[in-house]
Coordinates of C-alpha atoms in Angstrom, one line a residue:
M1 CA 109.6 129.0 115.1
P2 CA 108.7 126.4 113.2
D3 CA 109.0 126.2 109.3
H4 CA 105.4 124.6 109.3
P5 CA 102.6 124.7 111.9
T6 CA 101.5 121.3 113.2
Q7 CA 98.0 122.0 111.7
S8 CA 97.6 120.4 108.5
P9 CA 96.3 122.3 105.3
I10 CA 94.7 119.0 104.6
P11 CA 91.6 118.8 106.8
H12 CA 91.2 114.9 107.0
W13 CA 92.5 111.7 106.0
A14 CA 91.4 108.2 106.3
G15 CA 88.2 109.6 107.9
L16 CA 90.4 110.8 110.6
P17 CA 90.6 114.8 111.2
L18 CA 94.4 116.5 110.7
T19 CA 93.6 119.3 113.0
A20 CA 96.7 117.8 114.8
P21 CA 99.6 115.1 114.1
L22 CA 98.1 111.6 114.1
V23 CA 99.6 109.0 116.4
M24 CA 100.1 105.7 115.0
G25 CA 101.1 103.2 117.0
I26 CA 103.5 100.0 115.9
L27 CA 102.5 96.8 116.5
N28 CA 105.0 94.0 115.0
L29 CA 104.0 90.2 114.9
T30 CA 107.4 89.1 113.4
P31 CA 110.4 87.3 115.3
D32 CA 112.8 89.5 113.8
S33 CA 111.6 93.0 113.7
F34 CA 114.7 95.3 114.8
S35 CA 113.0 96.7 118.0
D36 CA 110.3 94.7 119.2
G37 CA 110.2 91.4 117.2
G38 CA 108.9 88.6 119.1
A39 CA 107.5 91.1 121.9
H40 CA 103.8 89.6 121.5
P41 CA 104.1 85.9 121.1
D42 CA 100.8 85.0 120.9
P43 CA 97.4 86.7 119.6
A44 CA 95.9 87.8 123.0
A45 CA 99.2 89.4 123.9
A46 CA 99.3 91.3 120.5
I47 CA 95.4 92.2 121.1
A48 CA 96.1 93.4 124.2
H49 CA 98.9 95.3 123.4
G50 CA 96.6 97.5 120.5
L51 CA 94.2 98.0 122.8
A52 CA 96.4 99.4 125.1
M53 CA 98.0 101.6 122.6
R54 CA 94.5 103.0 121.3
A55 CA 93.7 103.7 125.0
S56 CA 97.0 105.8 125.4
G57 CA 95.7 108.0 122.2
A58 CA 96.7 106.2 118.9
A59 CA 94.4 107.2 116.0
I60 CA 95.6 104.3 114.3
I61 CA 97.1 100.8 115.1
D62 CA 99.6 99.7 112.3
I63 CA 100.0 95.8 111.8
G64 CA 103.1 94.1 110.1
G65 CA 103.7 90.7 109.7
E66 CA 106.9 90.8 107.8
S67 CA 110.0 92.8 108.7
T68 CA 111.7 95.0 106.0
R69 CA 114.6 95.6 108.1
P70 CA 117.9 95.9 106.2
G71 CA 118.6 92.5 104.9
A72 CA 115.4 91.0 106.4
T73 CA 114.1 87.8 104.7
P74 CA 110.8 87.9 102.9
V75 CA 107.8 86.2 104.6
P76 CA 105.3 84.4 102.0
P77 CA 102.2 86.2 102.0
D78 CA 100.0 83.0 103.5
I79 CA 102.5 83.3 106.7
E80 CA 102.3 86.9 107.0
A81 CA 98.6 86.7 106.7
A82 CA 98.1 84.0 109.1
R83 CA 100.1 86.3 111.6
I84 CA 98.3 89.1 111.7
I85 CA 94.5 88.5 110.1
P86 CA 93.3 87.2 113.9
I87 CA 94.9 90.5 115.3
I88 CA 93.2 92.4 112.8
R89 CA 89.8 91.5 112.9
A90 CA 89.6 91.4 116.9
L91 CA 91.0 94.9 116.8
A92 CA 88.7 96.4 114.1
E93 CA 85.5 94.5 115.8
A94 CA 86.8 96.6 119.0
G95 CA 86.6 99.9 116.8
V96 CA 90.3 100.3 116.3
V97 CA 91.6 101.9 113.2
V98 CA 93.6 99.4 111.7
S99 CA 96.4 100.0 109.4
V100 CA 98.4 97.2 107.9
D101 CA 102.2 96.9 106.8
T102 CA 102.3 94.8 104.1
R103 CA 103.7 94.6 100.1
N104 CA 101.8 91.6 99.0
A105 CA 98.3 91.9 97.3
P106 CA 97.0 88.9 98.7
T107 CA 97.6 89.9 102.4
M108 CA 96.2 93.2 101.5
A109 CA 92.7 92.0 100.4
A110 CA 92.6 89.6 103.3
A111 CA 93.3 92.5 106.0
L112 CA 90.6 94.7 104.4
D113 CA 88.3 91.6 104.5
A114 CA 89.1 91.1 108.1
G115 CA 88.3 95.1 109.0
A116 CA 91.7 97.0 108.3
A117 CA 91.2 100.2 107.2
I118 CA 94.6 101.4 105.9
I119 CA 96.9 99.3 103.8
N120 CA 100.9 101.1 104.3
D121 CA 103.0 99.5 101.7
V122 CA 106.8 100.3 102.1
S123 CA 107.5 99.4 98.2
A124 CA 104.6 102.0 97.5
L125 CA 103.0 99.3 95.1
R126 CA 106.1 98.4 93.4
H127 CA 106.6 95.1 95.0
D128 CA 103.4 93.4 94.0
E129 CA 101.9 94.6 90.6
R130 CA 98.6 93.4 91.6
S131 CA 98.1 96.0 94.7
A132 CA 97.3 99.0 92.7
K133 CA 94.5 97.4 91.0
L134 CA 93.1 95.7 94.1
L135 CA 93.3 98.8 96.3
A136 CA 91.9 101.0 93.6
E137 CA 89.1 98.5 93.6
R138 CA 88.6 98.7 96.9
G139 CA 88.8 102.4 97.3
G140 CA 90.5 102.8 100.8
P141 CA 93.7 105.3 102.1
V142 CA 97.2 104.0 101.1
I143 CA 100.6 105.0 102.6
L144 CA 103.2 105.0 99.8
M145 CA 106.8 104.8 101.1
H146 CA 110.1 105.8 99.4
M147 CA 112.7 103.1 99.2
R148 CA 114.8 101.8 96.6
G149 CA 115.5 98.3 96.0
T150 CA 114.2 95.8 98.5
P151 CA 115.0 95.1 102.4
A152 CA 117.4 92.9 101.0
T153 CA 119.2 95.7 98.6
M154 CA 118.5 98.9 99.6
N155 CA 121.5 99.7 101.9
C156 CA 123.8 99.3 98.1
Q157 CA 121.2 102.1 96.9
A158 CA 121.5 105.2 99.3
H159 CA 123.5 107.0 96.8
Y160 CA 121.8 110.4 96.0
A161 CA 123.7 113.7 94.2
D162 CA 120.6 115.7 95.6
L163 CA 119.0 114.1 98.8
L164 CA 115.8 115.7 98.7
T165 CA 115.3 116.2 95.1
E166 CA 115.4 112.7 94.2
V167 CA 113.4 111.4 97.2
T168 CA 110.6 113.9 96.5
D169 CA 110.7 113.1 92.5
E170 CA 111.1 109.6 92.9
L171 CA 108.0 109.6 96.0
A172 CA 105.9 111.9 93.6
A173 CA 106.3 109.1 90.7
R174 CA 105.0 106.6 92.6
R175 CA 101.9 108.7 93.8
D176 CA 101.4 109.6 89.9
A177 CA 101.6 105.9 89.1
A178 CA 99.0 105.2 92.3
I179 CA 96.7 107.9 91.1
A180 CA 97.0 106.4 87.2
A181 CA 95.9 102.8 88.2
G182 CA 92.5 104.5 89.7
I183 CA 93.6 105.4 93.2
A184 CA 92.1 108.7 94.6
P185 CA 94.5 111.4 95.3
A186 CA 92.9 112.2 98.6
A187 CA 93.3 108.6 99.5
I188 CA 97.1 108.8 99.3
A189 CA 99.6 109.7 102.3
L190 CA 103.5 109.3 101.8
D191 CA 106.3 108.4 103.9
P192 CA 109.8 109.6 103.1
G193 CA 111.3 106.0 104.1
F194 CA 113.6 107.1 106.9
G195 CA 116.3 104.3 106.8
F196 CA 115.0 102.8 103.7
A197 CA 118.0 103.1 101.2
K198 CA 119.3 106.1 103.7
I199 CA 122.4 106.2 105.8
A200 CA 122.7 108.2 109.0
H201 CA 123.2 111.7 107.6
Q202 CA 120.9 111.5 105.0
N203 CA 118.2 110.8 107.4
I204 CA 118.8 113.6 109.3
T205 CA 118.8 115.7 106.0
L206 CA 115.5 114.3 104.9
L207 CA 113.9 115.1 108.3
R208 CA 115.0 118.9 108.5
G209 CA 113.5 118.9 104.5
L210 CA 110.2 118.0 105.5
D211 CA 108.9 121.1 103.9
R212 CA 109.7 119.9 100.3
L213 CA 107.4 116.7 100.8
C214 CA 104.8 118.5 102.3
A215 CA 104.8 120.6 99.3
L216 CA 103.4 117.5 97.4
G217 CA 100.1 118.2 99.0
H218 CA 99.3 115.2 100.5
P219 CA 99.8 114.1 104.6
I220 CA 103.3 113.3 105.3
L221 CA 103.8 110.2 107.6
V222 CA 107.3 110.3 109.5
G223 CA 108.4 107.0 111.4
V224 CA 111.6 107.3 112.9
S225 CA 110.8 105.7 116.0
R226 CA 114.2 103.8 117.5
K227 CA 115.7 103.8 114.0
R228 CA 119.3 103.5 114.1
F229 CA 120.3 106.8 113.5
I230 CA 118.3 108.5 116.2
G231 CA 120.5 106.1 118.4
D232 CA 123.5 107.3 116.8
I233 CA 122.5 110.9 117.4
A234 CA 121.5 109.8 121.1
Q235 CA 124.4 107.7 121.4
V236 CA 121.9 104.8 122.8
A237 CA 123.0 101.4 121.2
E238 CA 119.5 99.3 122.4
P239 CA 116.6 100.3 120.1
A240 CA 114.1 99.8 123.3
A241 CA 116.3 102.4 125.4
R242 CA 115.7 105.2 122.3
D243 CA 112.3 106.2 123.0
P244 CA 113.3 109.5 124.7
A245 CA 115.3 110.3 121.5
S246 CA 112.6 108.9 119.6
L247 CA 110.1 111.5 120.9
A248 CA 112.2 114.1 120.2
A249 CA 112.6 113.3 116.8
A250 CA 108.6 113.1 116.7
L251 CA 107.9 116.5 118.2
F252 CA 110.6 117.9 115.5
A253 CA 108.9 115.9 112.6
A254 CA 105.1 117.4 113.9
R255 CA 106.3 121.4 114.4
H256 CA 107.8 121.0 110.5
G257 CA 104.6 119.5 109.1
A258 CA 104.2 116.0 109.8
A259 CA 100.7 114.7 109.7
I260 CA 101.2 111.0 111.1
L261 CA 103.7 110.0 113.8
R262 CA 104.4 106.4 113.6
V263 CA 105.9 105.4 117.0
H264 CA 106.3 102.5 119.3
D265 CA 105.7 105.0 122.6
V266 CA 102.7 106.0 122.2
A267 CA 101.6 107.2 125.4
G268 CA 104.7 109.2 125.7
T269 CA 104.2 110.8 121.8
V270 CA 100.3 111.5 122.9
Q271 CA 101.7 113.5 126.0
A272 CA 104.4 115.2 124.3
L273 CA 102.3 116.7 121.9
R274 CA 99.5 117.9 124.1
V275 CA 102.0 119.9 125.9
S276 CA 103.9 121.2 122.8
Q277 CA 100.5 122.0 121.2
A278 CA 99.3 123.7 124.4
L279 CA 102.6 126.1 124.3
E280 CA 102.6 127.1 120.9
P281 CA 101.1 130.8 120.1
A282 CA 97.5 130.9 119.6

């Protein structure tokens, strides 16, 4: 039996009901993302893919213009914005709920102006000191992710005496800092940051311990799709071939309290969730 029901105790977030886990489709507009870098070489292809994910059941499309894989080179905000703003505008005008994966305040502002509804910051508002003030003024929802260091340094900082306690406490501290800056508690979702300053076995421990994070009282986003530790477990080297393994992890997360599932395979995840929920006891 699951430790947590699929229904979140939080009724809604970002204007979306949390009666079942929300599926967030990944749309990377980068040449160097670990799985799908360069997969959408022009705006028309990116927009078409975003619309296809929405048609397959994605509640949110998460758009990124800077890779944050381990060792990734930072992208200047103007280049990041140039990659994503036309796609954000087109999808938002089509009625898509757009989340923007960025850690730069100028990109956040431009994305919100273009119609983005959600900011998804892997640095939990640490990277750019202007971010918290901007989001407090704008008043929209934000996802705060746990990470130590930066994408360039995080692999050197995966040292924990008590992983679950330290991740929970550090994420709670970032939540508290956001609230102190004026961001509404109800606007905040939290992401444990799988693969960010965590090595393979630590990611497994973190996934098994989702109840500790759910106890913080915010929607929990789980993003494990195609990640290396999933490939290690499944013995699959190619990221794009890890969708079945990613789906198994997503269903586990949904059964243990995850409110948002960030995935590459939207159609497969939506179908699996429907069957899983239909088979649960009433």
